[in-house]
Structures are given as C-alpha cells and as structure tokens.
mmCIF file of C-alpha atoms and ligand atoms in Angstrom:
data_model
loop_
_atom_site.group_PDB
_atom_site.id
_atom_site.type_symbol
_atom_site.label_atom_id
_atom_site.label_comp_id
_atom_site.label_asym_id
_atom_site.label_seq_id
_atom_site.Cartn_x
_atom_site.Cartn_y
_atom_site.Cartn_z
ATOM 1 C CA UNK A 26 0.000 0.000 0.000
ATOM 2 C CA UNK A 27 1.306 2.998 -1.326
ATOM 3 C CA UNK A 28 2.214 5.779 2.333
ATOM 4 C CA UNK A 29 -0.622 8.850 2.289
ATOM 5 C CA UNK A 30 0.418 11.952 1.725
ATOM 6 C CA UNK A 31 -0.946 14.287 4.528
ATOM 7 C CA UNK A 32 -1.670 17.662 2.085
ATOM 8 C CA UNK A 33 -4.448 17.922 -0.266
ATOM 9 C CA UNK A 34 -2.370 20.573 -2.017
ATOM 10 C CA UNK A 35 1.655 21.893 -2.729
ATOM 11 C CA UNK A 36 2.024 25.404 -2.001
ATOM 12 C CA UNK A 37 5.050 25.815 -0.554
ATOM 13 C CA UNK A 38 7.907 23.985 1.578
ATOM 14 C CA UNK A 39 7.031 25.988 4.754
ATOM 15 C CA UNK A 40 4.146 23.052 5.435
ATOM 16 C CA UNK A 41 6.268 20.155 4.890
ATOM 17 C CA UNK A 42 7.687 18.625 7.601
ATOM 18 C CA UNK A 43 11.335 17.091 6.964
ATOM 19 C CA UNK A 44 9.501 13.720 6.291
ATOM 20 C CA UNK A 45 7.222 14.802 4.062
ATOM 21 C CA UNK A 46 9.748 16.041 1.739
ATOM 22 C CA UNK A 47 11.891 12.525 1.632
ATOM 23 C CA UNK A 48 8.868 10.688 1.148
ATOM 24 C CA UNK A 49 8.486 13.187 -2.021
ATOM 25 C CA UNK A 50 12.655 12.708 -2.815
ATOM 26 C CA UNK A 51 12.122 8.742 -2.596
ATOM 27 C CA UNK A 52 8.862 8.870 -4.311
ATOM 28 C CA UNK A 53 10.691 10.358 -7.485
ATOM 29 C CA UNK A 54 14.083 8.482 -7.308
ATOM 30 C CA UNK A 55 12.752 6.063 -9.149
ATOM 31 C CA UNK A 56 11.278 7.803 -11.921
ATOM 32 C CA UNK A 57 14.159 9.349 -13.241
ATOM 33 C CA UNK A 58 15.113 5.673 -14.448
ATOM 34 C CA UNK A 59 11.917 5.345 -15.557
ATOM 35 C CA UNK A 60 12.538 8.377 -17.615
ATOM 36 C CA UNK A 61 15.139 7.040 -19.121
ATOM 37 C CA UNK A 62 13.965 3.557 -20.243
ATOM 38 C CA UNK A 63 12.265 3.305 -23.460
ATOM 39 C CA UNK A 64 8.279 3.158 -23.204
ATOM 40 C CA UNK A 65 7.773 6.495 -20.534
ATOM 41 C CA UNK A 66 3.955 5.222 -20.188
ATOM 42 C CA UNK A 67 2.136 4.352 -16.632
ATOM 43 C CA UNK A 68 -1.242 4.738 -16.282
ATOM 44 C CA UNK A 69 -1.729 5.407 -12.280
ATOM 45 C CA UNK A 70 -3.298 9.445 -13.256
ATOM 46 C CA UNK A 71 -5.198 7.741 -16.848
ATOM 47 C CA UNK A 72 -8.659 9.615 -16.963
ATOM 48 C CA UNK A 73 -7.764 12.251 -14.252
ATOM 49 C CA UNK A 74 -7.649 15.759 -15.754
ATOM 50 C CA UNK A 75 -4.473 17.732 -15.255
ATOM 51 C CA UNK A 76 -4.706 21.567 -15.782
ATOM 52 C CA UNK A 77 -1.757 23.781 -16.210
ATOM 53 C CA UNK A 78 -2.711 27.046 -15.586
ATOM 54 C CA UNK A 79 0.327 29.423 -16.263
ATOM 55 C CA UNK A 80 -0.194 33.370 -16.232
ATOM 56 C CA UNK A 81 3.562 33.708 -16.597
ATOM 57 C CA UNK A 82 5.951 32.809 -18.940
ATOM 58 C CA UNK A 83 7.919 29.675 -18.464
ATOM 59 C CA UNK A 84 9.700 27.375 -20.407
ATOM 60 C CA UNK A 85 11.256 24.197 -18.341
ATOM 61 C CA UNK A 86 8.184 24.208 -15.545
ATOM 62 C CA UNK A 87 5.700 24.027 -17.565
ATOM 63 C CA UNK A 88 6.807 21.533 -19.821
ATOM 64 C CA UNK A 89 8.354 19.685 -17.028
ATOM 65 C CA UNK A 90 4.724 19.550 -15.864
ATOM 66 C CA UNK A 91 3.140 18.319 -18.800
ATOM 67 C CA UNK A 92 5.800 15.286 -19.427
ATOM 68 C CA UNK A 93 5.333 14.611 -15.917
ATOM 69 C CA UNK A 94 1.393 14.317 -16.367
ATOM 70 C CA UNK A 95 1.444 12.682 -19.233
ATOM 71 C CA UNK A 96 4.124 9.790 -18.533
ATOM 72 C CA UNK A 97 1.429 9.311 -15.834
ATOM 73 C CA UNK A 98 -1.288 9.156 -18.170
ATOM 74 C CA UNK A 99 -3.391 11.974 -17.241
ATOM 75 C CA UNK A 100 -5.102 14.742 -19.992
ATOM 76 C CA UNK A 101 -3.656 17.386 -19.699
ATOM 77 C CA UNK A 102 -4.668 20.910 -20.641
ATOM 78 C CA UNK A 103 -2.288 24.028 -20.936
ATOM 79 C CA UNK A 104 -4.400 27.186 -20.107
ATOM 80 C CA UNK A 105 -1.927 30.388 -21.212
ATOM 81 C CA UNK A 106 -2.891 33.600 -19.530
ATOM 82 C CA UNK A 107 -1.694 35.656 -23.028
ATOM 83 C CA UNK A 108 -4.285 35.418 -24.954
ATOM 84 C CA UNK A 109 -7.235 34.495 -22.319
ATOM 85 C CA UNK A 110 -9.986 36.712 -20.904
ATOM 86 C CA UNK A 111 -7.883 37.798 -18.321
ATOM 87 C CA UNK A 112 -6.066 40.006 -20.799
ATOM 88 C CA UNK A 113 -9.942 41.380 -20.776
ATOM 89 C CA UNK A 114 -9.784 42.154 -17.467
ATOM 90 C CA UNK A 115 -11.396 38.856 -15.672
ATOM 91 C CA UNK A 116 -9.992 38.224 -11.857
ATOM 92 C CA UNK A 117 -8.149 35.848 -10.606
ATOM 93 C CA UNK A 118 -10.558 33.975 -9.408
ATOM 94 C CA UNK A 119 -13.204 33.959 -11.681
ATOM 95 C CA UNK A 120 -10.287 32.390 -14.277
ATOM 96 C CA UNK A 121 -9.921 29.822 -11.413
ATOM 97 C CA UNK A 122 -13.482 29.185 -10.991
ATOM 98 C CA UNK A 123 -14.231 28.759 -14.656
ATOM 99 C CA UNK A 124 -11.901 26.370 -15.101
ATOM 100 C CA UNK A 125 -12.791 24.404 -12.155
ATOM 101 C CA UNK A 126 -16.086 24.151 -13.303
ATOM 102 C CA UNK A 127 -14.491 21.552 -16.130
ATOM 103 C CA UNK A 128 -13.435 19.614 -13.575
ATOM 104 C CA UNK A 129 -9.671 19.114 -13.308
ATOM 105 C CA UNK A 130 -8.450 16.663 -10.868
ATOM 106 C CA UNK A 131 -5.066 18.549 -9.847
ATOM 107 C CA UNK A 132 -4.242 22.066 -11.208
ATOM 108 C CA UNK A 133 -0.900 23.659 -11.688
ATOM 109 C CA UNK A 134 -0.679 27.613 -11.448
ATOM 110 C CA UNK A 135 2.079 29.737 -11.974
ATOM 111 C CA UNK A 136 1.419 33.678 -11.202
ATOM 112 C CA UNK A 137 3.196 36.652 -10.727
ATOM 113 C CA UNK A 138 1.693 37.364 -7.734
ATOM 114 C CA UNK A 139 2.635 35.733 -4.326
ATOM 115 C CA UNK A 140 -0.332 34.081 -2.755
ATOM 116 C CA UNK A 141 -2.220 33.448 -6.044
ATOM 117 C CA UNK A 142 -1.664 29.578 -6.087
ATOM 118 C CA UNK A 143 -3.108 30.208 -2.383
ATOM 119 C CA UNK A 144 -5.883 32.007 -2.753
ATOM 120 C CA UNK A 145 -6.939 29.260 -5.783
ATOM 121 C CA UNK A 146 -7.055 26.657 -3.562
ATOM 122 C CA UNK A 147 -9.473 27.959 -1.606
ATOM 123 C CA UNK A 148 -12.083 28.170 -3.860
ATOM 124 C CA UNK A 149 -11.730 25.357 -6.162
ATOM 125 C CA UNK A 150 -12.336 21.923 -5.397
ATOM 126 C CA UNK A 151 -9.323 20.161 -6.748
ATOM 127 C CA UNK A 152 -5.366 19.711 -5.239
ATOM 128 C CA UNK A 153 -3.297 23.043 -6.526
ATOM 129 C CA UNK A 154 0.252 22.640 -7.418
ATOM 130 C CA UNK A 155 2.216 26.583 -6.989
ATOM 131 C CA UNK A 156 4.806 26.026 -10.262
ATOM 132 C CA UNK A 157 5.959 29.671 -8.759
ATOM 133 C CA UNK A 158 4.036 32.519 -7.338
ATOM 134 C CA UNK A 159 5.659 35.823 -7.496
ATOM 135 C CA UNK A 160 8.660 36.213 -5.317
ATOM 136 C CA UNK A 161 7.190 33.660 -2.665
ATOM 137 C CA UNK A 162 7.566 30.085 -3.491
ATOM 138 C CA UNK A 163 8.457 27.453 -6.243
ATOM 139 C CA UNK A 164 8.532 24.200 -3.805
ATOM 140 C CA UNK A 165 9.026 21.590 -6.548
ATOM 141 C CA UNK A 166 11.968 23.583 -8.104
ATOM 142 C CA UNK A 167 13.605 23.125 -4.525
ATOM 143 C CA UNK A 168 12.512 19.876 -3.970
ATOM 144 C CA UNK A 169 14.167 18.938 -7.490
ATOM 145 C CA UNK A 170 17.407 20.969 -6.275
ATOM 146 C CA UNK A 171 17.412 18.805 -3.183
ATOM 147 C CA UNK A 172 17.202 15.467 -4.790
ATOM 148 C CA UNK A 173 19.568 16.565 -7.629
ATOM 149 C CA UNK A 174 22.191 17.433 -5.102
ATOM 150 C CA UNK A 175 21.099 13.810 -2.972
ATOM 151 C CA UNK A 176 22.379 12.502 -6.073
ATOM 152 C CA UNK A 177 25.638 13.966 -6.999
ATOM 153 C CA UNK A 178 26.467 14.470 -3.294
ATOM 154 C CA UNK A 179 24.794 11.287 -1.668
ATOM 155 C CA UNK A 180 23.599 13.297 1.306
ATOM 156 C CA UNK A 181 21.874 16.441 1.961
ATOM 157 C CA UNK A 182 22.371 16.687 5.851
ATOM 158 C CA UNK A 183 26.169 18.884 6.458
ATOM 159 C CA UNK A 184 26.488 19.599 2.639
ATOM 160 C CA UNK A 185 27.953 23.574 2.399
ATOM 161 C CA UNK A 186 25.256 25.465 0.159
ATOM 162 C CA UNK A 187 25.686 28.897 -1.226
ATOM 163 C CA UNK A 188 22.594 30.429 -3.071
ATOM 164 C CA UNK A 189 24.400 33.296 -5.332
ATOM 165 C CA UNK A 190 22.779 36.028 -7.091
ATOM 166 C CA UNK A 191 19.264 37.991 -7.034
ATOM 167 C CA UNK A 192 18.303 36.316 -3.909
ATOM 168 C CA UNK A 193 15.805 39.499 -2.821
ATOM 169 C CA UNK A 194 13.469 38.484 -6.221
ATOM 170 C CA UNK A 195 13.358 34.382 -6.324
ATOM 171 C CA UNK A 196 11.318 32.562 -5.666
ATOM 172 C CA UNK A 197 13.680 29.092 -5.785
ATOM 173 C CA UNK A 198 16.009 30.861 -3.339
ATOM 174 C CA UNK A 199 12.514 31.326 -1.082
ATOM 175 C CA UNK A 200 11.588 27.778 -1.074
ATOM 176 C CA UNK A 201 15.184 26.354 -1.098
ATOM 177 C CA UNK A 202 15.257 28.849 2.224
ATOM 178 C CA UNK A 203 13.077 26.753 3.895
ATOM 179 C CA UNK A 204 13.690 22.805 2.280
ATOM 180 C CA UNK A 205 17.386 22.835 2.544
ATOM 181 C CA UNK A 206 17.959 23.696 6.502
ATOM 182 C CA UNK A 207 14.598 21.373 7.378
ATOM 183 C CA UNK A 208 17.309 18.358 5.559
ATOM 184 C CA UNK A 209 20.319 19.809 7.943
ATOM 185 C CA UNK A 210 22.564 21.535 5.158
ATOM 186 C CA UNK A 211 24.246 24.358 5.924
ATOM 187 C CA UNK A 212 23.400 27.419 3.543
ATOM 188 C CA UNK A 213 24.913 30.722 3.030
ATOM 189 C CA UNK A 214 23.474 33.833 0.841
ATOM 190 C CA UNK A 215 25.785 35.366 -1.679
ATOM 191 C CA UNK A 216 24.987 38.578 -3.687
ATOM 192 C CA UNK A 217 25.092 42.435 -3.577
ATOM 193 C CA UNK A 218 23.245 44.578 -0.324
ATOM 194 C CA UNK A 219 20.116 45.463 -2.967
ATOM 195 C CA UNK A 220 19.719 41.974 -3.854
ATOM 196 C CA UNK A 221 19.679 40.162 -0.637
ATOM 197 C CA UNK A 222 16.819 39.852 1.505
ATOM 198 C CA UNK A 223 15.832 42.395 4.136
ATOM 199 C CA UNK A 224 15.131 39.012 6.332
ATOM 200 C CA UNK A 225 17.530 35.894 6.001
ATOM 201 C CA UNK A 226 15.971 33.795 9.104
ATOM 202 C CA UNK A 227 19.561 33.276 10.228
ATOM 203 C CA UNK A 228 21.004 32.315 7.010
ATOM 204 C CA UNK A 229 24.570 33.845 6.913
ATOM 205 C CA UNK A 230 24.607 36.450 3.848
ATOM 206 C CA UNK A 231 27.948 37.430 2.499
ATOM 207 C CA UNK A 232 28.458 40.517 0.022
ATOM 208 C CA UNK A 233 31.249 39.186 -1.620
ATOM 209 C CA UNK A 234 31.492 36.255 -3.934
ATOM 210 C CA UNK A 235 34.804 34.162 -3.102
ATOM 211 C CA UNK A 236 34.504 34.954 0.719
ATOM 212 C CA UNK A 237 30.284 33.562 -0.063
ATOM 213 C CA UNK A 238 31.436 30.392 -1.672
ATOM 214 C CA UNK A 239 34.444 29.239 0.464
ATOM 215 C CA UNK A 240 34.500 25.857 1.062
ATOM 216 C CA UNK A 241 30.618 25.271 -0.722
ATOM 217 C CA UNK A 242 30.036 21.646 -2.036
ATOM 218 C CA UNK A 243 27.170 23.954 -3.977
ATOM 219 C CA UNK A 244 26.938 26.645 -5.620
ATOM 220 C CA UNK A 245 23.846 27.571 -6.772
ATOM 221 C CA UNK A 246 23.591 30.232 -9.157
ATOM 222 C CA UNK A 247 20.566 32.138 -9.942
ATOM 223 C CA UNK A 248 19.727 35.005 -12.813
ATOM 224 C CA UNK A 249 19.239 38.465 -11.783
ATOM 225 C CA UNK A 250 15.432 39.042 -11.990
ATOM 226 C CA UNK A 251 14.735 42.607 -13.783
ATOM 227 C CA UNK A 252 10.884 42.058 -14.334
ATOM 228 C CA UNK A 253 10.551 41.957 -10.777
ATOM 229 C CA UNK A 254 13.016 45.276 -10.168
ATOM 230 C CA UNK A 255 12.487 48.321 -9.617
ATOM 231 C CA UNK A 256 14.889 50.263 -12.573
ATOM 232 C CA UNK A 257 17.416 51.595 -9.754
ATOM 233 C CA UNK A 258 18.530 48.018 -8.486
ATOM 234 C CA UNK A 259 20.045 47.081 -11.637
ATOM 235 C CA UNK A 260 23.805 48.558 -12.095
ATOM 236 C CA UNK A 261 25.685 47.213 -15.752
ATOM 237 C CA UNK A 262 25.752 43.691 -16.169
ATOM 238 C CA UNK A 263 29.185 43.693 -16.912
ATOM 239 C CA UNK A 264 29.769 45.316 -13.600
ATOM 240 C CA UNK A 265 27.420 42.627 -11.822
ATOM 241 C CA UNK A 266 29.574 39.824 -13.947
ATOM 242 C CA UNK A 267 32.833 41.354 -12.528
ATOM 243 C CA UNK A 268 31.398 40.865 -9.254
ATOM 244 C CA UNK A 269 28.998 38.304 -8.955
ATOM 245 C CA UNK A 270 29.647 36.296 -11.888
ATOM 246 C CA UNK A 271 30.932 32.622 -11.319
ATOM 247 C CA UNK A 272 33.892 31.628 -13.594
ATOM 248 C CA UNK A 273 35.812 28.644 -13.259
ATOM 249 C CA UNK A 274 38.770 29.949 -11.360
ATOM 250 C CA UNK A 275 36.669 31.250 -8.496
ATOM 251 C CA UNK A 276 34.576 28.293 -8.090
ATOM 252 C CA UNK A 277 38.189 26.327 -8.141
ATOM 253 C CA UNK A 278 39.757 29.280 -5.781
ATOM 254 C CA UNK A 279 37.184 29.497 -3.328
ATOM 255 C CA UNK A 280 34.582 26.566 -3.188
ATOM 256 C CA UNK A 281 35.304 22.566 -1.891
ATOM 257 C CA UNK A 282 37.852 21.086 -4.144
ATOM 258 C CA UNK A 283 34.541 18.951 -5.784
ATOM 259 C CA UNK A 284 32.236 21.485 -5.600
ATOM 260 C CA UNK A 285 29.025 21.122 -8.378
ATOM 261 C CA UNK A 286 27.290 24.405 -9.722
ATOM 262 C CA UNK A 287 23.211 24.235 -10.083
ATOM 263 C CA UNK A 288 21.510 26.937 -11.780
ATOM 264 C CA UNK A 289 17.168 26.784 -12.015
ATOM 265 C CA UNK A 290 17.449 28.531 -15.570
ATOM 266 C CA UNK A 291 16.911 30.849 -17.648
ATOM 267 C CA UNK A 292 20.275 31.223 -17.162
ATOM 268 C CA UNK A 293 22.134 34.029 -19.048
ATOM 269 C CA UNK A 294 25.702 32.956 -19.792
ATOM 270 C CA UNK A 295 28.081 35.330 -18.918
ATOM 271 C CA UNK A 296 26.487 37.603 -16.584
ATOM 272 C CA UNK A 297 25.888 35.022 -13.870
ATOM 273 C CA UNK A 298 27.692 32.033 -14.600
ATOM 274 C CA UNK A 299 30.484 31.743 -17.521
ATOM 275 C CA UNK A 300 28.971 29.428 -20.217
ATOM 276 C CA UNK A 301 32.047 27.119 -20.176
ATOM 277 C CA UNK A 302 31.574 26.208 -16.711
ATOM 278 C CA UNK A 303 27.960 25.779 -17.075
ATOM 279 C CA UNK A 304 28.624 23.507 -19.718
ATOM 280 C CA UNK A 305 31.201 20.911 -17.870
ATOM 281 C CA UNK A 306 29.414 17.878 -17.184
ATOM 282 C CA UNK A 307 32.187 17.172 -14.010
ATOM 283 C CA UNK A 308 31.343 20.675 -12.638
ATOM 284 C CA UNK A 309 27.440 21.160 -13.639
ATOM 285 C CA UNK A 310 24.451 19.747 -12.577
ATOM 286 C CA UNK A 311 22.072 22.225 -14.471
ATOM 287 C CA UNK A 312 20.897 19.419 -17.242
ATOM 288 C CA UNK A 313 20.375 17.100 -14.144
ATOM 289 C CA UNK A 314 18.509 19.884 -12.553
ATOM 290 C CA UNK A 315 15.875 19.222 -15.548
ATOM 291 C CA UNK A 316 15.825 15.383 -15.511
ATOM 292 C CA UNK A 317 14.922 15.406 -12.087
ATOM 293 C CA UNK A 318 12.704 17.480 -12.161
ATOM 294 C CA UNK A 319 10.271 15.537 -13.735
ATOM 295 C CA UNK A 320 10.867 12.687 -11.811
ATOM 296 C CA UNK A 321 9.704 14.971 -8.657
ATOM 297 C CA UNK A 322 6.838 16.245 -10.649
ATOM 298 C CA UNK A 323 5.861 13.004 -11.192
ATOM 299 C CA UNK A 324 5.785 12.101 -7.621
ATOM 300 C CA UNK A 325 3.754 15.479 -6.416
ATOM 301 C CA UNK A 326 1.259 14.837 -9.482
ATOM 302 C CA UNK A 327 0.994 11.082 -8.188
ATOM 303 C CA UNK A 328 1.027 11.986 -4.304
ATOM 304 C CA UNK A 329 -1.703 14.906 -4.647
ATOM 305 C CA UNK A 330 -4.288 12.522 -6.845
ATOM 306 C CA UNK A 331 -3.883 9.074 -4.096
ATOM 307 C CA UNK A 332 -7.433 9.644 -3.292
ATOM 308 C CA UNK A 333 -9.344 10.099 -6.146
ATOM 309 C CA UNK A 334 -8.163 6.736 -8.034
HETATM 310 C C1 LIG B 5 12.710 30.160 -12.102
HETATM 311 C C2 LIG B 5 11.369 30.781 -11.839
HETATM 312 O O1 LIG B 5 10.551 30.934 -12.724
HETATM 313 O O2 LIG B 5 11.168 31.098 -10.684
HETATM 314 N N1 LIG B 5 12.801 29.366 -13.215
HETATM 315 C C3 LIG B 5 12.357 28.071 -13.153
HETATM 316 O O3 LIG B 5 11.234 27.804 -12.812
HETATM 317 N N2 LIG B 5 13.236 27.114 -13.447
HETATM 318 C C4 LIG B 5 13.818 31.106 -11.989
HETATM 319 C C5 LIG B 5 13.834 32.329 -12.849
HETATM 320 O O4 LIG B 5 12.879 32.711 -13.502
HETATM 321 O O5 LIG B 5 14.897 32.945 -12.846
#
C-alpha cells in the first residue's frame, strides 16, 4: 500500500515537515530511471484531468509539468494567460473558478503574484500545485534541487550550500530557504546589499562572492530578476559579472575542491555564470537539474491525486 500523503495541495515547503519532503525525494528516485527507459507510459493518473494554468511565462516548468502528467497518463490541458480573458480584465478567481467548473483533478498555477496559487485553492475543489508565485515560493523547483544534489552528493544533511545572485526576487532561493535547513545543510546567501533579503531567518549572507562560496560543495547560481526590479537596483551587467559572476577559477579558488554548480534557468551565460563552466558535465548539474525534475513532478502529481483513483 502505497504511504498517504498528509496535504491535499503543494504550495510551498514551509508546510512540509522534513519527512514529508523525503517521502516526495524517494517517491521520485525512481522515476528518473523510468525516464530514461524506453516506453515512458504508466497509467496510475489515466482519466484524471491535469490543468496547467500558467499566467507567466515559463519554459522548463511548464513543460516539465506536462511530461510529468502525461508519462502518468493523465489529460492534460495548458491554459496560457496571453491570450485568455484575463487580458480582458477577468480576476483571478473567476479564471480559477471557470476552469474548475471543467473539472480538473489537480491544477498547476504559476502567477506573478505571491499568494495566487493560495488564494486558488481555496475556492476550487481540486489539489493546486504553486509552479511559482511571485517572489514567494516554487517548492518543486527546490525539492528537485534537493534530490539533484542527494544525487551527486549522496547526502543532503552537512552539505555547504551557497545560493548566489538575485536572492531578494526568487522565488527558488525562497523555497530552497526553507527545504534545505529542514534536511540539515548548511546554507549561506551570496549577492550584492540590494539583492539580498531584508530578512535571512539566520542564514549567513555574504556581500562578496569568493569569501560567499568558500568551502561550498554547492553553488547555486541564480539570474538576476529585472521584471521583478524596480529600474534603480540594476547597475551594468558587466559590472554585476565582474562581481557576482561565477567563472571557473573562483569556483576552483574558493569553493570545496569537488564542488558542483546548479543553476534553475533561464540562465544568461556570462552575466551570472560563464557558459564554459555551465557547460562541464564534471562541474554542472544544471541538465540534471531538468531530468529530475520531472521525476519529482511526477511524484507530487501522483502523491496529490492518491485519493481520487
Ligand atoms: C525560475 C522561476 O521561474 O522562478 N525558473 C524556473 O522555474 N526554473 C527562476 C527564474 O525565472 O529565474
């Protein structure tokens, strides 16, 4: 008998308790081999109704969604915001409530406000998945960070982790925030005073690069976010590069001797991370960042829909 999963909906890592999320972890392991086998077709989700419901842009979460559903055998739907009624001015929740009234079985949102995922679940009567609201959360990009570095590292518990970058604005830094110290690693924040966050909860913040990454086993690398900046944040790129950018002679200066990088994408090469070192195989897990993160879509999708099979 498959364990229950005690949330009728993923909104963020705050409610998880530490077992929660390796029941999620183990849950996934074994898809990624799954994922790489031929035939990628079970049918545990076939004639549940998945909705993605994205009013932001996105390229690897949403499609990482809708493998992940489908590989599972649910229909799934792709509702785009651009394009849709709310571009005519319809709320938030009136888009959720229409499309509840088709009946999904598990719904995905993505939003550029924080709390939208939130304030969806309470209103329709299906399990919500947050695939990133605003600058709150983005709990299955952190959950897929965590078992990515499980398994380069083998362990999460004492691992050295230093989040670099526009901290202040993302969302994976938010959730990874709260998942990494609930699995005992030992985080630091890296990036310049405007970018940081006004609250760390205790998390050491450093304003310069080598001193942020000395000794990391990861370094985790994330773009600077200008949509979500005011104008007078943002300096020259080339300036922030000079400063913030990781290059392979830092990481191999500064950071543990076999230290990985991990990046959520977008990323843009050569502002925060040189391309050539985002490219190494040895040195990168950014590709594996992707293949897992199916495999923990998989899970959440399979997990959130136990009781309605
Ligand atoms: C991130 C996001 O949308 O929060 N991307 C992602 O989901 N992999 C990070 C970003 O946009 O920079």
């Amino acid at each position: 008998m498959p364990r229950p999963f005690p949330h009728r909906h993923l909104l963020g890592i705050e409610q998880l308790s530490r077992d929660d999320i390796l029941q999620i972890l183990d849950e996934a392991e074994p898809w990624i081999g799954f994922g790489r086998g031929r035939r990628k077709q079970d049918q545990r989700l076939a004639g549940l109704t998945q909705f993605n419901v994205f009013f932001e842009n996105s390229t690897r979460t949403l499609f990482s969604f809708e493998v992940a559903g489908k590989r599972l055998g649910a229909q799934v739907a792709n509702f785009h915001a651009i394009g849709s009624s709310v571009q005519k001015g319809e709320s938030l929740i009136d888009t959720a409530l229409t499309l509840d009234a088709m009946r999904p079985d598990v719904m995905v949102i993505r939003h550029s406000e924080t709390g939208a995922p939130h304030q969806v679940a309470e209103v329709v009567g299906c399990p919500v998945v947050n695939a990133g609201d605003g600058t709150g959360e983005h709990p299955t990009q952190a959950l897929l960070d965590a078992l990515t570095m499980r398994r380069r590292k083998g362990r999460i518990e004492g691992l050295r982790v230093a989040i670099c970058g526009d901290i202040r604005h993302s969302r994976v830094a938010g959730s990874n925030m709260k998942l990494l110290p609930k699995l005992g690693a030992a985080l630091r924040l890296v990036g310049p005073p405007a970018l940081l966050p006004d609250d760390t909860g205790g998390i050491p913040a450093f304003t310069n690069l080598d001193e942020g990454i000395e000794g990391a086993d990861v370094v985790m690398m994330l773009r600077i976010q200008r949509e979500r900046m005011e104008a007078s944040v943002s300096g020259s790129l080339q300036d922030f590069h000079a400063r913030y950018g990781l290059t392979r002679a830092r990481l191999e200066r500064s950071a543990a001797p076999d230290a990985i990088v991990m990046h959520p994408g977008p990323m843009n090469r050569g502002v925060e991370i040189d391309g050539e070192l985002a490219d190494d195989p040895e040195r990168s897990a950014i590709l594996e960042q992707v293949e897992t993160g199916v495999a923990v879509r998989m899970a959440v999708l399979d997990l959130l829909t136990r009781d309605r099979r």
